[in-house]
PDB file of C-alpha atoms in Angstrom:
ATOM      1  CA  UNK A   1     -74.215 141.683 -83.290  1.00  0.00           C
ATOM      2  CA  UNK A   2     -71.381 140.359 -81.136  1.00  0.00           C
ATOM      3  CA  UNK A   3     -71.325 137.297 -78.884  1.00  0.00           C
ATOM      4  CA  UNK A   4     -68.439 137.278 -76.404  1.00  0.00           C
ATOM      5  CA  UNK A   5     -67.322 136.290 -72.911  1.00  0.00           C
ATOM      6  CA  UNK A   6     -66.829 133.176 -70.801  1.00  0.00           C
ATOM      7  CA  UNK A   7     -68.996 130.137 -71.513  1.00  0.00           C
ATOM      8  CA  UNK A   8     -69.115 126.428 -70.700  1.00  0.00           C
ATOM      9  CA  UNK A   9     -70.161 123.442 -72.789  1.00  0.00           C
ATOM     10  CA  UNK A  10     -70.900 119.821 -71.935  1.00  0.00           C
ATOM     11  CA  UNK A  11     -70.288 116.600 -73.768  1.00  0.00           C
ATOM     12  CA  UNK A  12     -72.845 114.310 -72.147  1.00  0.00           C
ATOM     13  CA  UNK A  13     -71.621 110.727 -72.415  1.00  0.00           C
ATOM     14  CA  UNK A  14     -74.044 107.911 -73.066  1.00  0.00           C
ATOM     15  CA  UNK A  15     -73.372 104.199 -73.643  1.00  0.00           C
ATOM     16  CA  UNK A  16     -72.598 102.919 -77.143  1.00  0.00           C
ATOM     17  CA  UNK A  17     -70.590 106.003 -78.163  1.00  0.00           C
ATOM     18  CA  UNK A  18     -73.587 108.339 -78.199  1.00  0.00           C
ATOM     19  CA  UNK A  19     -73.494 112.064 -77.452  1.00  0.00           C
ATOM     20  CA  UNK A  20     -76.394 114.430 -76.820  1.00  0.00           C
ATOM     21  CA  UNK A  21     -76.676 117.583 -78.902  1.00  0.00           C
ATOM     22  CA  UNK A  22     -79.223 120.390 -78.902  1.00  0.00           C
ATOM     23  CA  UNK A  23     -80.436 122.357 -81.905  1.00  0.00           C
ATOM     24  CA  UNK A  24     -80.495 126.038 -80.971  1.00  0.00           C
ATOM     25  CA  UNK A  25     -83.618 128.199 -81.329  1.00  0.00           C
ATOM     26  CA  UNK A  26     -82.049 131.523 -80.316  1.00  0.00           C
ATOM     27  CA  UNK A  27     -80.229 134.042 -82.518  1.00  0.00           C
ATOM     28  CA  UNK A  28     -76.747 132.766 -81.687  1.00  0.00           C
ATOM     29  CA  UNK A  29     -76.357 129.451 -83.572  1.00  0.00           C
ATOM     30  CA  UNK A  30     -80.056 129.316 -84.552  1.00  0.00           C
ATOM     31  CA  UNK A  31     -80.729 126.033 -86.339  1.00  0.00           C
ATOM     32  CA  UNK A  32     -77.257 124.627 -85.621  1.00  0.00           C
ATOM     33  CA  UNK A  33     -76.578 121.545 -83.537  1.00  0.00           C
ATOM     34  CA  UNK A  34     -74.474 122.351 -80.479  1.00  0.00           C
ATOM     35  CA  UNK A  35     -73.341 121.072 -77.135  1.00  0.00           C
ATOM     36  CA  UNK A  36     -75.534 122.090 -74.204  1.00  0.00           C
ATOM     37  CA  UNK A  37     -74.093 124.988 -72.253  1.00  0.00           C
ATOM     38  CA  UNK A  38     -74.074 128.712 -71.830  1.00  0.00           C
ATOM     39  CA  UNK A  39     -72.754 131.626 -69.859  1.00  0.00           C
ATOM     40  CA  UNK A  40     -71.068 131.593 -66.471  1.00  0.00           C
ATOM     41  CA  UNK A  41     -72.882 133.756 -63.916  1.00  0.00           C
ATOM     42  CA  UNK A  42     -70.968 136.149 -61.649  1.00  0.00           C
ATOM     43  CA  UNK A  43     -69.410 134.245 -58.739  1.00  0.00           C
ATOM     44  CA  UNK A  44     -70.185 130.848 -60.300  1.00  0.00           C
ATOM     45  CA  UNK A  45     -67.518 128.211 -60.979  1.00  0.00           C
ATOM     46  CA  UNK A  46     -67.260 126.699 -64.447  1.00  0.00           C
ATOM     47  CA  UNK A  47     -68.281 123.311 -63.005  1.00  0.00           C
ATOM     48  CA  UNK A  48     -71.405 124.732 -61.331  1.00  0.00           C
ATOM     49  CA  UNK A  49     -72.285 126.624 -64.524  1.00  0.00           C
ATOM     50  CA  UNK A  50     -72.078 123.572 -66.765  1.00  0.00           C
ATOM     51  CA  UNK A  51     -74.261 121.516 -64.375  1.00  0.00           C
ATOM     52  CA  UNK A  52     -76.835 124.349 -64.223  1.00  0.00           C
ATOM     53  CA  UNK A  53     -76.833 124.987 -67.973  1.00  0.00           C
ATOM     54  CA  UNK A  54     -77.276 121.305 -68.854  1.00  0.00           C
ATOM     55  CA  UNK A  55     -80.240 121.007 -66.486  1.00  0.00           C
ATOM     56  CA  UNK A  56     -81.832 124.218 -67.784  1.00  0.00           C
ATOM     57  CA  UNK A  57     -81.463 123.239 -71.451  1.00  0.00           C
ATOM     58  CA  UNK A  58     -82.065 119.476 -71.329  1.00  0.00           C
ATOM     59  CA  UNK A  59     -83.709 118.570 -68.015  1.00  0.00           C
ATOM     60  CA  UNK A  60     -80.827 116.204 -67.184  1.00  0.00           C
ATOM     61  CA  UNK A  61     -78.963 116.193 -63.890  1.00  0.00           C
ATOM     62  CA  UNK A  62     -75.270 115.575 -64.538  1.00  0.00           C
ATOM     63  CA  UNK A  63     -71.963 115.130 -62.739  1.00  0.00           C
ATOM     64  CA  UNK A  64     -68.710 116.472 -64.108  1.00  0.00           C
ATOM     65  CA  UNK A  65     -66.310 113.708 -65.156  1.00  0.00           C
ATOM     66  CA  UNK A  66     -63.472 115.965 -66.290  1.00  0.00           C
ATOM     67  CA  UNK A  67     -62.604 119.133 -68.108  1.00  0.00           C
ATOM     68  CA  UNK A  68     -61.276 118.400 -71.573  1.00  0.00           C
ATOM     69  CA  UNK A  69     -60.128 121.821 -72.612  1.00  0.00           C
ATOM     70  CA  UNK A  70     -60.250 125.584 -72.772  1.00  0.00           C
ATOM     71  CA  UNK A  71     -60.910 127.083 -76.157  1.00  0.00           C
ATOM     72  CA  UNK A  72     -60.791 130.560 -77.652  1.00  0.00           C
ATOM     73  CA  UNK A  73     -63.312 130.896 -80.412  1.00  0.00           C
ATOM     74  CA  UNK A  74     -63.407 133.765 -82.886  1.00  0.00           C
ATOM     75  CA  UNK A  75     -65.177 134.105 -86.168  1.00  0.00           C
ATOM     76  CA  UNK A  76     -68.334 135.193 -87.932  1.00  0.00           C
ATOM     77  CA  UNK A  77     -71.342 132.976 -88.595  1.00  0.00           C
ATOM     78  CA  UNK A  78     -74.664 134.200 -90.005  1.00  0.00           C
ATOM     79  CA  UNK A  79     -73.624 137.814 -89.476  1.00  0.00           C
ATOM     80  CA  UNK A  80     -72.804 137.350 -85.787  1.00  0.00           C
ATOM     81  CA  UNK A  81     -69.256 138.056 -84.611  1.00  0.00           C
ATOM     82  CA  UNK A  82     -67.947 135.571 -82.034  1.00  0.00           C
ATOM     83  CA  UNK A  83     -65.097 136.136 -79.593  1.00  0.00           C
ATOM     84  CA  UNK A  84     -65.473 134.034 -76.490  1.00  0.00           C
ATOM     85  CA  UNK A  85     -63.802 131.521 -74.211  1.00  0.00           C
ATOM     86  CA  UNK A  86     -65.657 128.238 -73.745  1.00  0.00           C
ATOM     87  CA  UNK A  87     -64.478 125.583 -71.319  1.00  0.00           C
ATOM     88  CA  UNK A  88     -65.560 122.087 -72.367  1.00  0.00           C
ATOM     89  CA  UNK A  89     -66.440 119.346 -69.878  1.00  0.00           C
ATOM     90  CA  UNK A  90     -67.302 115.672 -70.140  1.00  0.00           C
ATOM     91  CA  UNK A  91     -70.310 114.980 -67.925  1.00  0.00           C
ATOM     92  CA  UNK A  92     -72.441 111.941 -67.199  1.00  0.00           C
ATOM     93  CA  UNK A  93     -76.189 111.882 -66.564  1.00  0.00           C
ATOM     94  CA  UNK A  94     -77.186 110.883 -63.026  1.00  0.00           C
ATOM     95  CA  UNK A  95     -80.879 111.822 -62.992  1.00  0.00           C
ATOM     96  CA  UNK A  96     -83.684 113.828 -64.469  1.00  0.00           C
ATOM     97  CA  UNK A  97     -85.342 113.173 -67.792  1.00  0.00           C
ATOM     98  CA  UNK A  98     -84.805 114.805 -71.151  1.00  0.00           C
ATOM     99  CA  UNK A  99     -86.961 117.906 -71.552  1.00  0.00           C
ATOM    100  CA  UNK A 100     -85.924 120.756 -73.819  1.00  0.00           C
ATOM    101  CA  UNK A 101     -85.956 124.376 -72.735  1.00  0.00           C
ATOM    102  CA  UNK A 102     -88.571 125.639 -75.190  1.00  0.00           C
ATOM    103  CA  UNK A 103     -87.305 129.222 -75.527  1.00  0.00           C
ATOM    104  CA  UNK A 104     -83.719 128.280 -76.409  1.00  0.00           C
ATOM    105  CA  UNK A 105     -83.802 124.739 -77.793  1.00  0.00           C
ATOM    106  CA  UNK A 106     -85.635 123.472 -80.905  1.00  0.00           C
ATOM    107  CA  UNK A 107     -84.683 119.815 -80.529  1.00  0.00           C
ATOM    108  CA  UNK A 108     -82.586 117.404 -78.463  1.00  0.00           C
ATOM    109  CA  UNK A 109     -81.130 114.292 -80.058  1.00  0.00           C
ATOM    110  CA  UNK A 110     -78.574 111.542 -79.428  1.00  0.00           C
ATOM    111  CA  UNK A 111     -75.984 111.088 -82.160  1.00  0.00           C
ATOM    112  CA  UNK A 112     -73.434 108.369 -82.766  1.00  0.00           C
ATOM    113  CA  UNK A 113     -70.038 110.022 -82.275  1.00  0.00           C
ATOM    114  CA  UNK A 114     -68.933 108.769 -85.691  1.00  0.00           C
ATOM    115  CA  UNK A 115     -72.033 110.197 -87.435  1.00  0.00           C
ATOM    116  CA  UNK A 116     -72.324 113.727 -86.099  1.00  0.00           C
ATOM    117  CA  UNK A 117     -74.520 116.198 -87.996  1.00  0.00           C
ATOM    118  CA  UNK A 118     -72.904 118.468 -90.580  1.00  0.00           C
ATOM    119  CA  UNK A 119     -74.635 121.615 -89.332  1.00  0.00           C
ATOM    120  CA  UNK A 120     -72.670 121.980 -86.076  1.00  0.00           C
ATOM    121  CA  UNK A 121     -72.102 125.326 -84.414  1.00  0.00           C
ATOM    122  CA  UNK A 122     -68.581 126.097 -85.627  1.00  0.00           C
ATOM    123  CA  UNK A 123     -66.809 126.142 -82.264  1.00  0.00           C
ATOM    124  CA  UNK A 124     -68.377 122.911 -81.079  1.00  0.00           C
ATOM    125  CA  UNK A 125     -67.061 120.913 -84.018  1.00  0.00           C
ATOM    126  CA  UNK A 126     -63.493 121.335 -82.721  1.00  0.00           C
ATOM    127  CA  UNK A 127     -64.456 120.270 -79.188  1.00  0.00           C
ATOM    128  CA  UNK A 128     -66.305 117.238 -80.512  1.00  0.00           C
ATOM    129  CA  UNK A 129     -63.408 116.272 -82.822  1.00  0.00           C
ATOM    130  CA  UNK A 130     -61.028 116.391 -79.847  1.00  0.00           C
ATOM    131  CA  UNK A 131     -63.404 114.253 -77.807  1.00  0.00           C
ATOM    132  CA  UNK A 132     -64.070 111.727 -80.592  1.00  0.00           C
ATOM    133  CA  UNK A 133     -60.349 111.286 -81.247  1.00  0.00           C
ATOM    134  CA  UNK A 134     -59.736 110.449 -77.588  1.00  0.00           C
ATOM    135  CA  UNK A 135     -62.867 108.284 -77.221  1.00  0.00           C
ATOM    136  CA  UNK A 136     -61.999 106.253 -80.311  1.00  0.00           C
ATOM    137  CA  UNK A 137     -58.294 106.129 -79.392  1.00  0.00           C
ATOM    138  CA  UNK A 138     -57.147 108.051 -82.456  1.00  0.00           C
ATOM    139  CA  UNK A 139     -54.570 110.089 -80.519  1.00  0.00           C
TER     140      UNK A 139
END
């Protein structure tokens, strides 16, 4: 199986250095903690896609704060070959309430940015490291 193409991810900022992660229920990244996000629909901007994906997966309404990077992720995890291009955004919640998308998400949880789970989807660990370094003024 191959997972490829353009995707978006969101680091949802909360007070006290907390970040929201979702544990995936679908084949790609099943059981791994990941940033909310997904594919970009035809004719959709990255910003519109990340807002839509966050709402679909978590129930939260968010605003984009800024884009923190473009990544190219390749590798193999659990027999799935990955070759895709996620754009990562920092977003802030402005409404809605947390409600997981039952078909795709097993669990939603807030984590302290200094105590992230070990079982992260491989590509999201790099995005989160970049974010944590900036947030904690390590760079």
